[in-house]
mmCIF file of C-alpha atoms and ligand atoms in Angstrom:
data_model
loop_
_atom_site.group_PDB
_atom_site.id
_atom_site.type_symbol
_atom_site.label_atom_id
_atom_site.label_comp_id
_atom_site.label_asym_id
_atom_site.label_seq_id
_atom_site.Cartn_x
_atom_site.Cartn_y
_atom_site.Cartn_z
ATOM 1 C CA MET U 90 -17.340 -10.389 5.377
ATOM 2 C CA THR U 91 -17.366 -9.708 1.159
ATOM 3 C CA ASP U 92 -14.224 -9.182 0.065
ATOM 4 C CA LEU U 93 -14.271 -4.463 -0.618
ATOM 5 C CA LEU U 94 -11.423 -5.201 -2.911
ATOM 6 C CA THR U 95 -10.117 -8.605 -5.158
ATOM 7 C CA LEU U 96 -7.166 -8.355 -7.148
ATOM 8 C CA ASP U 97 -6.490 -11.540 -9.038
ATOM 9 C CA ASP U 98 -3.512 -13.107 -10.944
ATOM 10 C CA VAL U 99 -2.297 -9.401 -11.636
ATOM 11 C CA ALA U 100 0.629 -8.370 -13.418
ATOM 12 C CA ARG U 101 1.624 -5.032 -14.413
ATOM 13 C CA ALA U 102 5.313 -4.869 -16.768
ATOM 14 C CA TYR U 103 6.858 -1.579 -18.424
ATOM 15 C CA VAL U 104 8.367 -1.711 -21.526
ATOM 16 C CA THR U 105 11.783 1.265 -21.223
ATOM 17 C CA ARG U 106 14.500 1.657 -23.033
ATOM 18 C CA LYS U 107 18.075 2.635 -21.709
ATOM 19 C CA GLY U 108 19.196 5.769 -23.565
ATOM 20 C CA LEU U 109 18.555 7.095 -27.301
ATOM 21 C CA LEU U 110 19.259 3.416 -29.176
ATOM 22 C CA GLY U 111 19.530 1.749 -25.908
ATOM 23 C CA ARG U 112 17.952 -2.139 -25.799
ATOM 24 C CA ARG U 113 14.073 -2.773 -24.590
ATOM 25 C CA SER U 114 13.887 -4.327 -22.090
ATOM 26 C CA THR U 115 10.351 -5.021 -20.677
ATOM 27 C CA VAL U 116 10.200 -4.965 -16.322
ATOM 28 C CA ARG U 117 7.654 -7.129 -14.642
ATOM 29 C CA ALA U 118 7.165 -4.278 -12.150
ATOM 30 C CA VAL U 119 3.937 -6.593 -10.828
ATOM 31 C CA ASP U 120 3.427 -10.322 -11.507
ATOM 32 C CA GLY U 121 0.378 -12.448 -10.574
ATOM 33 C CA VAL U 122 -0.649 -10.828 -7.747
ATOM 34 C CA SER U 123 -3.161 -12.013 -6.087
ATOM 35 C CA LEU U 124 -5.138 -10.572 -2.886
ATOM 36 C CA GLN U 125 -7.969 -9.148 -0.521
ATOM 37 C CA VAL U 126 -8.872 -6.295 1.662
ATOM 38 C CA LYS U 127 -12.081 -6.791 3.249
ATOM 39 C CA ALA U 128 -14.269 -3.543 5.415
ATOM 40 C CA GLY U 129 -12.562 -2.707 7.993
ATOM 41 C CA GLU U 130 -9.466 -4.181 7.674
ATOM 42 C CA THR U 131 -5.738 -2.725 6.580
ATOM 43 C CA LEU U 132 -3.557 -5.255 4.852
ATOM 44 C CA GLY U 133 -0.541 -3.564 4.968
ATOM 45 C CA ILE U 134 1.814 -4.009 1.831
ATOM 46 C CA VAL U 135 5.973 -4.199 2.443
ATOM 47 C CA GLY U 136 8.764 -4.448 0.798
ATOM 48 C CA GLU U 137 11.725 -2.367 -0.522
ATOM 49 C CA SER U 138 11.972 -0.086 -3.155
ATOM 50 C CA GLY U 139 11.082 -1.140 -6.719
ATOM 51 C CA SER U 140 9.211 -4.035 -5.915
ATOM 52 C CA GLY U 141 6.022 -3.251 -7.191
ATOM 53 C CA LYS U 142 4.165 -1.612 -4.243
ATOM 54 C CA SER U 143 3.121 2.406 -6.058
ATOM 55 C CA THR U 144 2.442 -0.420 -9.339
ATOM 56 C CA MET U 145 -0.554 -2.527 -7.503
ATOM 57 C CA GLY U 146 -1.927 0.878 -5.614
ATOM 58 C CA ARG U 147 -2.418 2.381 -8.982
ATOM 59 C CA ILE U 148 -3.690 -0.970 -10.593
ATOM 60 C CA ALA U 149 -6.014 -1.090 -7.274
ATOM 61 C CA LEU U 150 -7.594 2.274 -7.338
ATOM 62 C CA GLY U 151 -8.524 1.971 -11.581
ATOM 63 C CA LEU U 152 -5.752 4.544 -11.557
ATOM 64 C CA GLU U 153 -4.137 1.784 -14.306
ATOM 65 C CA ARG U 154 -5.177 -1.084 -16.303
ATOM 66 C CA PRO U 155 -3.169 -4.074 -15.425
ATOM 67 C CA ASN U 156 -2.331 -6.281 -18.905
ATOM 68 C CA GLU U 157 -3.971 -9.182 -16.863
ATOM 69 C CA GLY U 158 -6.044 -10.151 -14.270
ATOM 70 C CA ALA U 159 -8.722 -9.187 -13.505
ATOM 71 C CA VAL U 160 -9.425 -5.779 -9.855
ATOM 72 C CA ARG U 161 -12.598 -6.032 -8.747
ATOM 73 C CA PHE U 162 -14.214 -3.629 -6.299
ATOM 74 C CA ASP U 163 -17.556 -4.222 -4.271
ATOM 75 C CA GLY U 164 -18.078 -7.450 -6.368
ATOM 76 C CA ALA U 165 -17.888 -6.061 -9.457
ATOM 77 C CA PRO U 166 -15.335 -5.562 -11.495
ATOM 78 C CA MET U 167 -13.617 -1.783 -11.745
ATOM 79 C CA PRO U 168 -15.010 0.194 -14.423
ATOM 80 C CA LEU U 169 -12.874 1.827 -17.070
ATOM 81 C CA ALA U 170 -11.779 4.808 -16.488
ATOM 82 C CA GLY U 171 -13.747 8.266 -17.635
ATOM 83 C CA THR U 172 -17.262 5.800 -17.533
ATOM 84 C CA PRO U 173 -20.146 7.208 -14.957
ATOM 85 C CA GLU U 174 -19.327 4.094 -12.970
ATOM 86 C CA TRP U 175 -15.742 5.062 -12.481
ATOM 87 C CA ARG U 176 -16.526 8.224 -10.887
ATOM 88 C CA ASP U 177 -19.413 6.295 -8.595
ATOM 89 C CA ALA U 178 -15.861 4.438 -8.011
ATOM 90 C CA ARG U 179 -13.531 6.316 -7.261
ATOM 91 C CA ARG U 180 -16.249 8.486 -4.424
ATOM 92 C CA ARG U 181 -15.948 5.167 -2.992
ATOM 93 C CA MET U 182 -12.368 5.044 -3.152
ATOM 94 C CA GLN U 183 -9.924 7.614 -1.964
ATOM 95 C CA MET U 184 -6.370 8.020 -2.017
ATOM 96 C CA VAL U 185 -2.954 9.445 0.559
ATOM 97 C CA PHE U 186 -0.350 9.602 -0.529
ATOM 98 C CA GLN U 187 3.608 10.404 0.100
ATOM 99 C CA ASP U 188 4.134 14.371 -0.765
ATOM 100 C CA PRO U 189 1.265 16.314 0.697
ATOM 101 C CA LEU U 190 2.441 19.259 -1.003
ATOM 102 C CA ALA U 191 1.332 17.440 -4.172
ATOM 103 C CA ALA U 192 -1.750 16.469 -3.947
ATOM 104 C CA LEU U 193 -2.335 20.279 -2.878
ATOM 105 C CA ASP U 194 -3.188 23.600 -4.173
ATOM 106 C CA ARG U 195 -0.601 25.495 -3.087
ATOM 107 C CA ARG U 196 -3.309 29.414 -4.128
ATOM 108 C CA LEU U 197 -6.557 27.174 -1.992
ATOM 109 C CA PRO U 198 -6.959 27.420 1.477
ATOM 110 C CA VAL U 199 -7.194 24.432 2.648
ATOM 111 C CA LEU U 200 -10.557 23.567 3.685
ATOM 112 C CA THR U 201 -11.611 25.278 0.146
ATOM 113 C CA GLN U 202 -10.003 21.785 -0.859
ATOM 114 C CA ILE U 203 -11.481 20.370 1.754
ATOM 115 C CA ILE U 204 -14.632 20.151 0.815
ATOM 116 C CA GLU U 205 -14.545 20.345 -2.614
ATOM 117 C CA PRO U 206 -14.972 16.198 -2.936
ATOM 118 C CA LEU U 207 -18.440 17.368 -1.952
ATOM 119 C CA ALA U 208 -19.068 19.842 -5.576
ATOM 120 C CA ILE U 209 -17.574 17.567 -7.883
ATOM 121 C CA HIS U 210 -19.339 14.316 -6.849
ATOM 122 C CA LYS U 211 -22.759 16.214 -5.638
ATOM 123 C CA ILE U 212 -23.090 15.157 -2.220
ATOM 124 C CA ASP U 213 -26.114 17.166 -0.760
ATOM 125 C CA THR U 214 -24.249 18.925 2.892
ATOM 126 C CA ASP U 215 -24.166 21.624 4.368
ATOM 127 C CA PRO U 216 -20.307 22.611 2.650
ATOM 128 C CA ALA U 217 -19.618 24.594 6.504
ATOM 129 C CA ARG U 218 -20.587 21.869 8.860
ATOM 130 C CA ALA U 219 -18.923 19.202 7.132
ATOM 131 C CA GLY U 220 -15.909 20.796 6.366
ATOM 132 C CA LEU U 221 -15.379 22.385 10.352
ATOM 133 C CA GLU U 222 -16.421 18.272 11.684
ATOM 134 C CA ALA U 223 -13.467 16.671 8.679
ATOM 135 C CA LEU U 224 -11.273 19.138 10.377
ATOM 136 C CA THR U 225 -12.082 18.551 14.213
ATOM 137 C CA ALA U 226 -11.737 14.255 12.948
ATOM 138 C CA VAL U 227 -8.052 15.257 12.416
ATOM 139 C CA GLY U 228 -7.082 16.900 14.838
ATOM 140 C CA LEU U 229 -6.686 19.964 13.178
ATOM 141 C CA SER U 230 -8.856 23.915 14.001
ATOM 142 C CA ARG U 231 -11.019 26.448 12.040
ATOM 143 C CA ASP U 232 -8.105 28.824 11.758
ATOM 144 C CA HIS U 233 -5.247 25.828 10.504
ATOM 145 C CA GLY U 234 -8.837 26.170 7.471
ATOM 146 C CA ALA U 235 -8.389 29.293 6.683
ATOM 147 C CA ARG U 236 -4.328 28.975 6.049
ATOM 148 C CA PHE U 237 -2.316 28.052 2.715
ATOM 149 C CA PRO U 238 -0.766 24.302 2.338
ATOM 150 C CA HIS U 239 2.710 26.301 2.369
ATOM 151 C CA GLU U 240 2.026 27.854 6.030
ATOM 152 C CA LEU U 241 1.168 24.307 6.846
ATOM 153 C CA SER U 242 3.348 22.128 8.983
ATOM 154 C CA GLY U 243 4.456 18.454 7.058
ATOM 155 C CA GLY U 244 2.587 16.954 9.457
ATOM 156 C CA GLN U 245 -0.056 19.016 9.267
ATOM 157 C CA ARG U 246 -0.672 19.020 5.260
ATOM 158 C CA GLN U 247 -0.974 14.850 5.336
ATOM 159 C CA ARG U 248 -4.631 15.660 7.469
ATOM 160 C CA VAL U 249 -5.318 18.518 4.903
ATOM 161 C CA VAL U 250 -4.883 15.083 2.540
ATOM 162 C CA ILE U 251 -7.140 12.434 4.675
ATOM 163 C CA ALA U 252 -9.331 15.153 5.573
ATOM 164 C CA ARG U 253 -10.538 15.525 1.916
ATOM 165 C CA ALA U 254 -10.074 12.287 1.283
ATOM 166 C CA LEU U 255 -12.851 11.561 3.918
ATOM 167 C CA MET U 256 -15.375 14.433 2.220
ATOM 168 C CA THR U 257 -16.808 11.130 0.437
ATOM 169 C CA ALA U 258 -17.313 8.640 2.997
ATOM 170 C CA PRO U 259 -15.111 6.487 1.522
ATOM 171 C CA ASP U 260 -15.318 2.281 2.143
ATOM 172 C CA LEU U 261 -12.195 2.172 0.871
ATOM 173 C CA LEU U 262 -8.507 4.028 1.024
ATOM 174 C CA VAL U 263 -5.209 3.657 -0.202
ATOM 175 C CA CYS U 264 -2.451 4.936 1.173
ATOM 176 C CA ASP U 265 0.498 4.779 -0.608
ATOM 177 C CA GLU U 266 3.590 5.774 1.789
ATOM 178 C CA PRO U 267 1.204 7.956 3.614
ATOM 179 C CA VAL U 268 3.314 8.738 6.365
ATOM 180 C CA SER U 269 7.344 8.400 4.690
ATOM 181 C CA ALA U 270 7.536 12.170 4.061
ATOM 182 C CA LEU U 271 7.023 12.792 8.069
ATOM 183 C CA ASP U 272 9.420 13.577 10.890
ATOM 184 C CA VAL U 273 9.117 10.111 12.958
ATOM 185 C CA SER U 274 7.954 12.257 15.835
ATOM 186 C CA ILE U 275 5.221 12.997 14.118
ATOM 187 C CA GLN U 276 4.936 9.476 12.091
ATOM 188 C CA ALA U 277 3.346 8.007 14.702
ATOM 189 C CA GLN U 278 0.378 10.444 15.381
ATOM 190 C CA VAL U 279 -0.831 10.080 11.625
ATOM 191 C CA VAL U 280 -0.825 6.638 11.552
ATOM 192 C CA ASN U 281 -2.728 7.159 15.098
ATOM 193 C CA LEU U 282 -5.175 9.182 12.951
ATOM 194 C CA LEU U 283 -5.109 6.453 10.541
ATOM 195 C CA ILE U 284 -6.440 3.821 12.345
ATOM 196 C CA ASP U 285 -8.954 5.782 15.324
ATOM 197 C CA LEU U 286 -10.745 6.905 11.763
ATOM 198 C CA GLN U 287 -10.693 3.617 9.384
ATOM 199 C CA GLN U 288 -12.518 1.456 13.397
ATOM 200 C CA ARG U 289 -14.915 4.864 13.861
ATOM 201 C CA SER U 290 -16.040 4.379 9.503
ATOM 202 C CA GLY U 291 -15.174 1.006 9.669
ATOM 203 C CA LEU U 292 -13.230 0.894 6.075
ATOM 204 C CA GLY U 293 -10.779 -0.970 4.332
ATOM 205 C CA MET U 294 -7.413 0.028 3.648
ATOM 206 C CA MET U 295 -4.234 -0.906 1.417
ATOM 207 C CA PHE U 296 -1.662 0.505 3.806
ATOM 208 C CA ILE U 297 2.137 -0.252 1.427
ATOM 209 C CA SER U 298 5.210 1.180 3.563
ATOM 210 C CA HIS U 299 8.865 0.216 2.493
ATOM 211 C CA ASP U 300 9.334 1.161 6.092
ATOM 212 C CA LEU U 301 8.398 -2.090 8.405
ATOM 213 C CA ARG U 302 7.712 -0.779 11.751
ATOM 214 C CA VAL U 303 5.077 1.327 10.456
ATOM 215 C CA VAL U 304 3.813 -1.125 8.738
ATOM 216 C CA ARG U 305 3.511 -3.014 12.075
ATOM 217 C CA GLN U 306 1.402 0.025 13.889
ATOM 218 C CA ILE U 307 -1.359 -0.390 11.933
ATOM 219 C CA SER U 308 -1.386 -3.802 9.607
ATOM 220 C CA THR U 309 -4.414 -6.566 10.540
ATOM 221 C CA ARG U 310 -2.917 -8.134 7.468
ATOM 222 C CA VAL U 311 0.627 -8.034 6.095
ATOM 223 C CA ALA U 312 1.390 -8.788 2.128
ATOM 224 C CA VAL U 313 5.611 -8.897 2.054
ATOM 225 C CA MET U 314 6.875 -7.968 -1.975
ATOM 226 C CA TYR U 315 9.747 -9.417 -3.448
ATOM 227 C CA LEU U 316 10.131 -8.046 -7.220
ATOM 228 C CA GLY U 317 7.212 -8.002 -8.087
ATOM 229 C CA ARG U 318 5.277 -11.040 -6.422
ATOM 230 C CA ILE U 319 4.436 -11.943 -3.251
ATOM 231 C CA VAL U 320 6.517 -13.560 -1.127
ATOM 232 C CA GLU U 321 4.192 -14.254 2.388
ATOM 233 C CA GLU U 322 1.134 -13.373 3.294
ATOM 234 C CA GLY U 323 -1.099 -13.419 6.848
ATOM 235 C CA PRO U 324 -2.505 -12.182 10.045
ATOM 236 C CA ALA U 325 -0.227 -8.965 10.346
ATOM 237 C CA ALA U 326 0.670 -10.412 13.876
ATOM 238 C CA ASP U 327 1.423 -13.663 12.865
ATOM 239 C CA VAL U 328 3.930 -12.561 10.236
ATOM 240 C CA LEU U 329 5.848 -9.949 12.076
ATOM 241 C CA ARG U 330 6.252 -11.754 14.844
ATOM 242 C CA THR U 331 7.202 -15.234 12.960
ATOM 243 C CA PRO U 332 7.775 -14.716 9.223
ATOM 244 C CA ALA U 333 8.328 -17.757 7.240
ATOM 245 C CA HIS U 334 9.996 -16.382 4.075
ATOM 246 C CA PRO U 335 13.255 -16.174 4.941
ATOM 247 C CA TYR U 336 13.012 -12.416 2.504
ATOM 248 C CA ALA U 337 10.378 -12.060 5.568
ATOM 249 C CA ARG U 338 12.654 -13.042 8.209
ATOM 250 C CA ALA U 339 15.396 -10.684 7.638
ATOM 251 C CA LEU U 340 12.845 -7.646 7.168
ATOM 252 C CA VAL U 341 11.820 -8.899 10.617
ATOM 253 C CA SER U 342 15.058 -8.726 11.950
ATOM 254 C CA ALA U 343 16.409 -5.602 9.827
ATOM 255 C CA ALA U 344 13.654 -4.027 11.717
ATOM 256 C CA PRO U 345 12.299 -6.028 15.546
ATOM 257 C CA ALA U 346 9.663 -5.814 17.183
ATOM 258 C CA PRO U 347 9.826 -4.220 20.829
ATOM 259 C CA GLY U 348 10.625 -6.047 23.169
ATOM 260 C CA PRO U 349 14.045 -8.623 24.141
ATOM 261 C CA ARG U 350 15.657 -9.370 21.577
ATOM 262 C CA ARG U 351 15.746 -12.866 19.495
ATOM 263 C CA THR U 352 19.042 -14.856 18.589
ATOM 264 C CA ASP U 353 18.245 -15.079 15.471
ATOM 265 C CA ARG U 354 18.882 -12.439 13.634
ATOM 266 C CA VAL U 355 19.593 -12.950 9.475
ATOM 267 C CA ILE U 356 20.897 -10.067 7.562
ATOM 268 C CA LEU U 357 20.099 -9.227 3.740
ATOM 269 C CA THR U 358 23.167 -9.646 2.021
ATOM 270 C CA GLY U 359 23.285 -9.678 -1.773
ATOM 271 C CA GLU U 360 22.349 -7.219 -3.933
ATOM 272 C CA PRO U 361 19.506 -5.130 -3.830
ATOM 273 C CA PRO U 362 17.111 -6.424 -5.933
ATOM 274 C CA ASN U 363 16.732 -5.325 -9.271
ATOM 275 C CA PRO U 364 13.696 -5.854 -11.851
ATOM 276 C CA ALA U 365 14.938 -4.262 -15.220
ATOM 277 C CA ALA U 366 17.160 -7.841 -14.056
ATOM 278 C CA ARG U 367 15.056 -10.500 -12.497
ATOM 279 C CA PRO U 368 17.110 -14.007 -10.933
ATOM 280 C CA THR U 369 16.007 -17.274 -12.324
ATOM 281 C CA GLY U 370 13.699 -18.792 -10.227
ATOM 282 C CA CYS U 371 12.885 -18.188 -6.876
ATOM 283 C CA ALA U 372 13.567 -14.125 -7.516
ATOM 284 C CA PHE U 373 15.441 -13.609 -3.627
ATOM 285 C CA HIS U 374 17.149 -17.071 -4.332
ATOM 286 C CA PRO U 375 21.223 -15.478 -4.678
ATOM 287 C CA ARG U 376 20.683 -13.352 -1.639
ATOM 288 C CA CYS U 377 18.502 -16.745 0.374
ATOM 289 C CA PRO U 378 20.716 -17.577 3.022
ATOM 290 C CA VAL U 379 18.660 -21.093 2.811
ATOM 291 C CA ALA U 380 18.767 -21.236 -0.623
ATOM 292 C CA VAL U 381 18.885 -25.262 -2.170
ATOM 293 C CA ALA U 382 19.108 -25.864 -6.232
ATOM 294 C CA ARG U 383 16.092 -26.107 -6.914
ATOM 295 C CA CYS U 384 14.938 -21.928 -6.195
ATOM 296 C CA ARG U 385 17.308 -21.670 -8.802
ATOM 297 C CA SER U 386 15.768 -23.290 -11.115
ATOM 298 C CA GLU U 387 11.550 -22.889 -10.514
ATOM 299 C CA ALA U 388 10.140 -20.430 -8.543
ATOM 300 C CA PRO U 389 7.806 -21.735 -5.982
ATOM 301 C CA PRO U 390 4.291 -20.637 -5.580
ATOM 302 C CA LEU U 391 2.320 -19.211 -2.618
ATOM 303 C CA VAL U 392 0.866 -21.839 -0.959
ATOM 304 C CA PRO U 393 -1.064 -21.981 2.488
ATOM 305 C CA ILE U 394 1.254 -22.643 5.207
ATOM 306 C CA ALA U 395 -0.960 -22.272 8.187
ATOM 307 C CA SER U 396 -4.378 -21.379 8.879
ATOM 308 C CA GLY U 397 -4.909 -17.948 6.867
ATOM 309 C CA ARG U 398 -1.084 -17.834 5.813
ATOM 310 C CA SER U 399 0.934 -17.554 2.810
ATOM 311 C CA ALA U 400 4.245 -18.292 1.759
ATOM 312 C CA ALA U 401 6.119 -18.506 -1.506
ATOM 313 C CA CYS U 402 9.301 -20.513 -0.747
ATOM 314 C CA HIS U 403 10.530 -24.379 -1.691
ATOM 315 C CA LEU U 404 12.050 -25.295 1.929
ATOM 316 C CA ILE U 405 8.497 -24.324 3.834
ATOM 317 C CA THR U 406 6.214 -27.586 4.113
ATOM 318 C CA PRO U 407 2.372 -26.387 2.630
ATOM 319 C CA PHE U 408 -0.467 -26.274 5.110
ATOM 320 C CA ALA U 409 -1.681 -29.737 3.412
ATOM 321 C CA LYS U 410 0.810 -31.661 4.249
ATOM 322 C CA VAL U 411 1.402 -30.277 7.924
ATOM 323 C CA ALA U 412 -2.885 -31.527 7.807
ATOM 324 C CA ALA U 413 -2.117 -35.046 6.859
HETATM 325 P P1 ADP Q 575 8.028 0.307 -5.127
HETATM 326 O O1 ADP Q 575 6.387 1.517 -4.958
HETATM 327 O O2 ADP Q 575 8.046 -0.536 -4.167
HETATM 328 O O3 ADP Q 575 8.737 1.329 -5.008
HETATM 329 P P2 ADP Q 575 7.033 0.693 -8.365
HETATM 330 O O4 ADP Q 575 5.641 -0.098 -8.095
HETATM 331 O O5 ADP Q 575 7.277 1.700 -8.086
HETATM 332 O O6 ADP Q 575 7.757 -0.347 -7.188
HETATM 333 O O7 ADP Q 575 8.336 -0.046 -8.428
HETATM 334 C C1 ADP Q 575 8.379 -1.467 -9.810
HETATM 335 C C2 ADP Q 575 8.961 -1.233 -11.164
HETATM 336 O O8 ADP Q 575 8.687 -0.613 -12.081
HETATM 337 C C3 ADP Q 575 10.247 -0.802 -10.961
HETATM 338 O O9 ADP Q 575 11.188 -1.516 -11.589
HETATM 339 C C4 ADP Q 575 9.897 0.749 -11.649
HETATM 340 O O10 ADP Q 575 10.804 1.624 -12.084
HETATM 341 C C5 ADP Q 575 8.838 0.422 -12.810
HETATM 342 N N1 ADP Q 575 7.446 1.178 -13.329
HETATM 343 C C6 ADP Q 575 7.108 1.526 -11.914
HETATM 344 N N2 ADP Q 575 6.092 2.474 -12.839
HETATM 345 C C7 ADP Q 575 6.967 2.891 -14.106
HETATM 346 C C8 ADP Q 575 6.416 3.650 -14.943
HETATM 347 N N3 ADP Q 575 5.517 4.432 -15.302
HETATM 348 N N4 ADP Q 575 7.320 3.759 -16.620
HETATM 349 C C9 ADP Q 575 8.168 2.426 -16.305
HETATM 350 N N5 ADP Q 575 8.503 1.843 -15.354
HETATM 351 C C10 ADP Q 575 8.346 1.522 -14.246
HETATM 352 MG MG1 MG Q 576 6.687 3.082 -4.386
#
């Protein structure tokens, strides 16, 4: 399968200033990330707040330029914002963010907003029929379509945003914390809707969440991020059942899979990660229960550790050595 989306060694730094006369500091929000999303698969991106997930999502959509590295969409370099090529690419990649109310216009009935992309992208189809189909596809009725955003529940509003995102039959959907603002009881319904729609359309999805339980539900592959870097990546079932990186192990033991309890719980200790004060060497070393001297001075590269699986940790044996 060809890659729909490829990020190749992408980095994005922000220069920030504390106070009016404060010292300028550079935050490397995303720091050398490479990943691929293929058609029909969902790449889950998980990591604590500040690990660079949203920045990476914006870069993947061409909403933000990386300082370093390259983004390719369907084999071609991501076009520059504003060009006709970019408009075409944007029709083929859509997004769903955390706050549906912010994404919708309070003054317009939701059906009007669901069919807006047809006019924007000059898609030749019957808007009334397409709108009704879209409402049905996300589990809403014609009656919901006539309502205004504030007359719907949070879950229904997110369904509206999803319906609108799918209007252009995109190849790629980037979801950034799409259920994090919803009640836990509603989250699973919306996630199941996304799974269902994706399986029917075969689109590729990047699903960003700080919540491992949600990522576990939807992902085919998972990338675990820590302070702007991927520390472990691989098939979701493998990474989330037998995480290799100490940080991934800690995340998983804090949100264990349903089923028999494992006894080897790893508790995350120490300060939460601060992107403005990135530790030397492996950024996780101050919180790592197994760190050795080398971890303080030398940043571990992301290397294959098994078929289709990578991790960035000095203490994990690389695949080549396993095979030898
Ligand atoms: P996440 O989505 O994982 O919480 P973000 O990508 O939002 O992480 O942020 C990563 C780091 O980059 C944070 O330290 C954040 O403060 C910083 N950052 C993100 N966007 C900007 C911006 N536009 N200007 C300055 N700093 C930013
Ligand atoms: Mg975020």
